[in-house]
Each structure stands twice: as C-alpha cells, then as structure tokens.
Amino acid sequence: MRKNGLIPVYILKILSQTDASHRLTQKDLLQLLHEKYDVKISRGTLGSYLHELRQAHYVSGERGIYRNRDLSDEEIRIVIDSVLFGHLLPQDQAKALIGKLQSLGSLALERKVRAIHELPDINHNNNEHLYEIMEALDEAIENHKRVRITSCRYGIDKQLHETSTRIVDPYYIVSDLSRFYLICHNDGSDDLGNRRLDRMAKVEILEEGCVSIRTLSSYAHGFDLGDYMREHIYMFAGESETCQLKIVKDHIGDFIDWYGTSFHVMEEDEEYVLISAKINTQALYYWVLQYGEMVEVLSPLSLREKVKAGLMRMLARYQA
C-alpha cells in the first residue's frame, strides 16, 4: 500500500492521546506527519483528510483537532483502578492490561495514572493460566458442554499445586469481591456450586452436553442471576432461606451494602430494626460474625445456634 493511503491512519495515531481539552493545530499535525512518518502534504490536503474524518465522527474541532473517544478518561480510569486494586489477574497480566487501557486515553490520563508504576506490588492472584481457563469455560458455556476441572490450592511453599478433578456443568462466570467464579452444577448433586477460577489448574471441555439448570429442584421454575448473587455473598453454595435479623438501626446501611434492598421491615423502634430477607445461611453465618456487635440472628433457629456455638469456640480460644 502506498504511504499516502495510510495518511488517515497516521493522523488518527497522532491524535490518539488528544481530547477536547488537549488539541493539536493543523500546523502541529503537518509537522508530526513529517517527523513520525516522513509524509509531506499541503495544508489543503490535510484539511480534506480532516473533513472526511469529521464526517465519519473520528475527529472533532476546527481551531484545534482532537480524537473522538468511545470512553472518557474518567471511565477508563475506573476500569484501570478495578484492575490495579482488584485480585482478578496475575500481576504481569494486570500491568499489561493497564498499559493497553492507558493507550485508550489522553495524555492527561497518562499523567494522572503515572503513579501506578511507582506503587509496590499489590496482592494479585498467582494463576498464570487464568485467561486460558476463562476462554475454555466461555466456550463450554456457549456450546452447553460439560467440563472436567482440575483444582489447585496453595501450599506452604506459596505455590499452587493440583489437588483433584471434578466434572461439572458450567452455567455462568461472575465476579465477586475481586475474584472470578464459575456457577456450576456438580455431578451427582441437586444444587449449584461456585468455584473460583484462580483455583483451577486446567479445564477440559467434554463431548457430553450440560444438564439444564431447570432440572435442579431449586431452580425448576427458573434462575435469576441477580437474586442468586445477592443471596450468596462470599459465593458460598447451597440453598437460601428466609431469615429474620435484628439490626442496630444506624447500621442498616452495612446490610444494604452487602445484600441490597430486597428485604422487608417487620418492626422498628428508636434503636433497632427487625428485618426479613431470603439469604444463603452459610454466607450469612460469616457475615454475622463480621458484624456481630450490631446484628442478632432471630431465625432460623439452626443458624442462631450455629452462630452461638461459633462464638463460644472463639471465646474459648481467647480465654485459654
């Protein structure tokens, strides 16, 4: 291809880090085309190229040209921060992705996030096969195929080691608390399970088709992913039950932060509120331990007794 045929591409590359607040003049563009790509054109020819790019909504501006963007710097920054401070990806992959995200923004964004490279190592997961695992699971879900998962876990040497294999029916990949999980049906079970992707060593797609989620007794009438995620904080598996909680009124926001607003207020006074909500009891057990001073489990009785027994065991350790 002749170099002149690439001039629109060169212009867009030069404008890649501009925005409405950081523009380039036509004089700047002519100079940079010559310096970077050894291209010499007249101001009139450049004007014709810019007119075509404006018509196609790639660039804007008359007295100063800038590249139109699908994402604002603020939106890109949110994604960068979620990658940087989350635990979804291994550190090298996280840094590479952040670099790609930065290239989508303006020079102003690059200056804002420059401190990223000066931060100490952040605790990211150590599974270098995460992309491969996610790709295999996506393919299996799309084609309704079962998978054989080889699990792994950390040893005292701080390395991941393979532990066991299991055949599951994969349904959804979700993110919760900066971790990726697979919502799946374990072979031989009548309920759903949740498996962390970074605790998978490898995934093999099988020829056998998946069991429909509607064949599970708890989801015979359908499955709502939003309800499932709200009821299963910490991604514990198992069925949900209607639970009654007595919460210090000033801390109802802590409950909403985790479980949302799908609860019913049964009673309230100046200090406490009594609520009812459908929640996974295993997850609620650990949530109650986390917020123990401001919440009391009233029902189910089995959960109340489990919390009481757990607190007694904890107290015994500190009194020993």
GROMACS .gro file of C-alpha atoms in nm, residues 9-247:
model
  239
    9VAL     CA    1  -0.435   0.615   0.990
   10TYR     CA    2  -0.129   0.826   1.069
   11ILE     CA    3  -0.349   1.123   1.158
   12LEU     CA    4  -0.559   0.913   1.396
   13LYS     CA    5  -0.247   0.767   1.561
   14ILE     CA    6  -0.105   1.116   1.614
   15LEU     CA    7  -0.437   1.228   1.763
   16SER     CA    8  -0.469   0.915   1.979
   17GLN     CA    9  -0.391   1.096   2.306
   18THR     CA   10  -0.578   1.419   2.238
   19ASP     CA   11  -0.915   1.523   2.375
   20ALA     CA   12  -1.134   1.833   2.380
   21SER     CA   13  -0.902   1.994   2.636
   22HIS     CA   14  -0.578   1.889   2.464
   23ARG     CA   15  -0.591   1.963   2.091
   24LEU     CA   16  -0.344   1.984   1.805
   25THR     CA   17  -0.342   2.252   1.536
   26GLN     CA   18  -0.314   2.172   1.166
   27LYS     CA   19   0.040   2.310   1.182
   28ASP     CA   20   0.118   2.058   1.460
   29LEU     CA   21  -0.028   1.774   1.253
   30LEU     CA   22   0.171   1.865   0.942
   31GLN     CA   23   0.492   1.875   1.145
   32LEU     CA   24   0.425   1.543   1.322
   33LEU     CA   25   0.329   1.368   0.997
   34HIS     CA   26   0.667   1.469   0.859
   35GLU     CA   27   0.865   1.383   1.175
   36LYS     CA   28   0.698   1.050   1.255
   37TYR     CA   29   0.605   0.912   0.913
   38ASP     CA   30   0.811   1.113   0.661
   39VAL     CA   31   0.489   1.236   0.499
   40LYS     CA   32   0.474   1.583   0.342
   41ILE     CA   33   0.134   1.717   0.237
   42SER     CA   34  -0.016   2.063   0.193
   43ARG     CA   35  -0.246   2.230   0.445
   44GLY     CA   36  -0.529   2.196   0.191
   45THR     CA   37  -0.475   1.821   0.154
   46LEU     CA   38  -0.467   1.781   0.531
   47GLY     CA   39  -0.791   1.978   0.551
   48SER     CA   40  -0.955   1.734   0.308
   49TYR     CA   41  -0.848   1.434   0.518
   50LEU     CA   42  -0.974   1.601   0.837
   51HIS     CA   43  -1.308   1.679   0.670
   52GLU     CA   44  -1.354   1.309   0.585
   53LEU     CA   45  -1.258   1.206   0.938
   54ARG     CA   46  -1.504   1.456   1.085
   55GLN     CA   47  -1.780   1.325   0.859
   56ALA     CA   48  -1.706   0.974   0.989
   57HIS     CA   49  -1.710   1.108   1.351
   58TYR     CA   50  -1.348   1.005   1.417
   59VAL     CA   51  -1.229   1.359   1.498
   60SER     CA   52  -1.375   1.694   1.601
   61GLY     CA   53  -1.265   2.054   1.627
   62GLU     CA   54  -1.194   2.337   1.386
   63ARG     CA   55  -0.943   2.555   1.573
   64GLY     CA   56  -0.759   2.262   1.722
   65ILE     CA   57  -0.825   1.899   1.632
   66TYR     CA   58  -0.888   1.612   1.875
   67ARG     CA   59  -0.983   1.246   1.855
   68ASN     CA   60  -1.338   1.145   1.946
   69ARG     CA   61  -1.347   0.871   2.209
   70ASP     CA   62  -1.594   0.597   2.293
   71LEU     CA   63  -1.475   0.609   2.655
   72SER     CA   64  -1.394   0.919   2.859
   73ASP     CA   65  -1.074   0.942   3.065
   74GLU     CA   66  -1.287   0.910   3.378
   75GLU     CA   67  -1.445   0.585   3.255
   76ILE     CA   68  -1.106   0.441   3.158
   77ARG     CA   69  -0.966   0.539   3.498
   78ILE     CA   70  -1.242   0.345   3.674
   79VAL     CA   71  -1.153   0.031   3.476
   80ILE     CA   72  -0.779   0.082   3.541
   81ASP     CA   73  -0.838   0.114   3.916
   82SER     CA   74  -1.052  -0.201   3.922
   83VAL     CA   75  -0.769  -0.394   3.753
   84LEU     CA   76  -0.498  -0.237   3.969
   85PHE     CA   77  -0.658  -0.281   4.309
   86GLY     CA   78  -0.853  -0.599   4.238
   87HIS     CA   79  -0.724  -0.955   4.257
   88LEU     CA   80  -0.866  -1.079   3.928
   89LEU     CA   81  -0.545  -1.113   3.725
   90PRO     CA   82  -0.184  -1.212   3.790
   91GLN     CA   83   0.038  -0.908   3.836
   92ASP     CA   84   0.214  -0.920   3.496
   93GLN     CA   85  -0.118  -0.958   3.312
   94ALA     CA   86  -0.271  -0.678   3.518
   95LYS     CA   87   0.015  -0.440   3.431
   96ALA     CA   88  -0.008  -0.530   3.061
   97LEU     CA   89  -0.384  -0.467   3.059
   98ILE     CA   90  -0.340  -0.134   3.240
   99GLY     CA   91  -0.092  -0.030   2.971
  100LYS     CA   92  -0.346  -0.107   2.698
  101LEU     CA   93  -0.617   0.083   2.883
  102GLN     CA   94  -0.390   0.385   2.924
  103SER     CA   95  -0.334   0.394   2.548
  104LEU     CA   96  -0.709   0.447   2.501
  105GLY     CA   97  -0.699   0.771   2.697
  106SER     CA   98  -0.548   1.115   2.656
  107LEU     CA   99  -0.210   1.246   2.768
  108ALA     CA  100  -0.390   1.394   3.067
  109LEU     CA  101  -0.496   1.044   3.176
  110GLU     CA  102  -0.140   0.916   3.136
  111ARG     CA  103  -0.018   1.186   3.374
  112LYS     CA  104  -0.292   1.107   3.625
  113VAL     CA  105  -0.213   0.736   3.644
  114ARG     CA  106   0.166   0.767   3.620
  115ALA     CA  107   0.187   0.691   3.992
  116ILE     CA  108   0.066   0.338   3.917
  117HIS     CA  109   0.419   0.241   3.814
  118GLU     CA  110   0.557   0.368   4.144
  119LEU     CA  111   0.328   0.157   4.361
  120PRO     CA  112   0.470  -0.151   4.539
  121ASP     CA  113   0.350  -0.494   4.434
  122ILE     CA  114  -0.020  -0.542   4.504
  123ASN     CA  115  -0.160  -0.880   4.605
  124HIS     CA  116  -0.282  -1.029   4.276
  125ASN     CA  117  -0.357  -1.395   4.216
  126ASN     CA  118  -0.072  -1.619   4.103
  127ASN     CA  119  -0.252  -1.831   3.842
  128GLU     CA  120  -0.085  -1.758   3.508
  129HIS     CA  121  -0.340  -1.973   3.320
  130LEU     CA  122  -0.644  -1.761   3.410
  131TYR     CA  123  -0.706  -1.635   3.055
  132GLU     CA  124  -0.689  -1.989   2.912
  133ILE     CA  125  -0.923  -2.119   3.181
  134MET     CA  126  -1.174  -1.840   3.122
  135GLU     CA  127  -1.163  -1.892   2.745
  136ALA     CA  128  -1.228  -2.266   2.781
  137LEU     CA  129  -1.517  -2.210   3.022
  138ASP     CA  130  -1.670  -1.945   2.794
  139GLU     CA  131  -1.658  -2.190   2.504
  140ALA     CA  132  -1.813  -2.468   2.712
  141ILE     CA  133  -2.093  -2.241   2.836
  142GLU     CA  134  -2.166  -2.117   2.485
  143ASN     CA  135  -2.184  -2.472   2.348
  144HIS     CA  136  -2.362  -2.623   2.653
  145LYS     CA  137  -2.083  -2.874   2.721
  146ARG     CA  138  -1.967  -3.032   3.044
  147VAL     CA  139  -1.610  -2.971   3.164
  148ARG     CA  140  -1.354  -3.158   3.370
  149ILE     CA  141  -1.189  -2.919   3.615
  150THR     CA  142  -0.854  -2.985   3.779
  151SER     CA  143  -0.844  -2.783   4.100
  152CYS     CA  144  -0.540  -2.640   4.275
  153ARG     CA  145  -0.455  -2.474   4.604
  154TYR     CA  146  -0.163  -2.305   4.774
  155GLY     CA  147   0.094  -2.498   4.973
  156ILE     CA  148   0.320  -2.363   5.244
  157ASP     CA  149   0.576  -2.303   4.966
  158LYS     CA  150   0.339  -2.026   4.843
  159GLN     CA  151   0.289  -2.206   4.510
  160LEU     CA  152  -0.026  -2.353   4.354
  161HIS     CA  153  -0.047  -2.733   4.345
  162GLU     CA  154  -0.301  -2.955   4.167
  163THR     CA  155  -0.533  -3.135   4.406
  164SER     CA  156  -0.837  -3.305   4.249
  165THR     CA  157  -1.056  -3.327   3.939
  166ARG     CA  158  -1.432  -3.300   3.903
  167ILE     CA  159  -1.686  -3.296   3.621
  168VAL     CA  160  -1.931  -3.004   3.632
  169ASP     CA  161  -2.199  -2.839   3.421
  170PRO     CA  162  -2.087  -2.474   3.371
  171TYR     CA  163  -2.354  -2.201   3.355
  172TYR     CA  164  -2.215  -1.855   3.439
  173ILE     CA  165  -1.884  -1.679   3.505
  174VAL     CA  166  -1.927  -1.397   3.757
  175SER     CA  167  -1.704  -1.158   3.951
  176ASP     CA  168  -1.746  -1.110   4.325
  177LEU     CA  169  -1.512  -0.935   4.570
  178SER     CA  170  -1.240  -0.909   4.301
  179ARG     CA  171  -1.250  -1.282   4.220
  180PHE     CA  172  -1.388  -1.471   3.921
  181TYR     CA  173  -1.624  -1.759   4.000
  182LEU     CA  174  -1.791  -2.030   3.793
  183ILE     CA  175  -2.152  -2.100   3.887
  184CYS     CA  176  -2.197  -2.466   3.803
  185HIS     CA  177  -2.370  -2.793   3.885
  186ASN     CA  178  -2.151  -3.057   4.044
  187ASP     CA  179  -2.205  -3.405   3.900
  188GLY     CA  180  -2.416  -3.609   4.143
  189SER     CA  181  -2.558  -3.306   4.327
  190ASP     CA  182  -2.903  -3.143   4.312
  191ASP     CA  183  -2.778  -2.790   4.375
  192LEU     CA  184  -2.543  -2.529   4.233
  193GLY     CA  185  -2.182  -2.478   4.334
  194ASN     CA  186  -1.941  -2.185   4.299
  195ARG     CA  187  -1.578  -2.242   4.202
  196ARG     CA  188  -1.301  -1.983   4.190
  197LEU     CA  189  -1.133  -1.964   3.851
  198ASP     CA  190  -0.793  -1.884   4.002
  199ARG     CA  191  -0.814  -2.215   4.191
  200MET     CA  192  -0.839  -2.410   3.866
  201ALA     CA  193  -0.521  -2.557   3.716
  202LYS     CA  194  -0.683  -2.664   3.388
  203VAL     CA  195  -1.019  -2.713   3.220
  204GLU     CA  196  -1.107  -2.984   2.967
  205ILE     CA  197  -1.421  -2.948   2.754
  206LEU     CA  198  -1.608  -3.279   2.724
  207GLU     CA  199  -1.833  -3.403   2.446
  208GLU     CA  200  -2.119  -3.465   2.687
  209GLY     CA  201  -2.387  -3.195   2.699
  210CYS     CA  202  -2.475  -2.996   3.011
  211VAL     CA  203  -2.761  -3.075   3.244
  212SER     CA  204  -3.018  -2.794   3.220
  213ILE     CA  205  -3.026  -2.571   3.525
  214ARG     CA  206  -3.405  -2.617   3.532
  215THR     CA  207  -3.361  -2.986   3.616
  216LEU     CA  208  -3.234  -2.883   3.961
  217SER     CA  209  -3.520  -2.882   4.210
  218SER     CA  210  -3.438  -2.536   4.349
  219TYR     CA  211  -3.449  -2.380   4.000
  220ALA     CA  212  -3.727  -2.576   3.831
  221HIS     CA  213  -3.919  -2.251   3.782
  222GLY     CA  214  -3.622  -2.054   3.652
  223PHE     CA  215  -3.295  -1.899   3.762
  224ASP     CA  216  -3.239  -1.530   3.835
  225LEU     CA  217  -2.868  -1.442   3.842
  226GLY     CA  218  -2.927  -1.114   4.026
  227ASP     CA  219  -3.118  -1.286   4.307
  228TYR     CA  220  -2.855  -1.560   4.325
  229MET     CA  221  -2.566  -1.314   4.361
  230ARG     CA  222  -2.749  -1.109   4.624
  231GLU     CA  223  -2.835  -1.415   4.832
  232HIS     CA  224  -2.488  -1.575   4.804
  233ILE     CA  225  -2.237  -1.318   4.928
  234TYR     CA  226  -1.886  -1.463   4.966
  235MET     CA  227  -2.006  -1.705   4.690
  236PHE     CA  228  -2.098  -1.986   4.929
  237ALA     CA  229  -2.311  -2.251   4.762
  238GLY     CA  230  -2.634  -2.404   4.893
  239GLU     CA  231  -2.998  -2.305   4.915
  240SER     CA  232  -3.128  -1.979   5.062
  241GLU     CA  233  -3.374  -1.946   5.348
  242THR     CA  234  -3.594  -1.669   5.483
  243CYS     CA  235  -3.402  -1.522   5.777
  244GLN     CA  236  -3.502  -1.272   6.043
  245LEU     CA  237  -3.239  -1.033   6.177
  246LYS     CA  238  -3.238  -0.768   6.448
  247ILE     CA  239  -3.001  -0.491   6.340
   0.00000   0.00000   0.00000
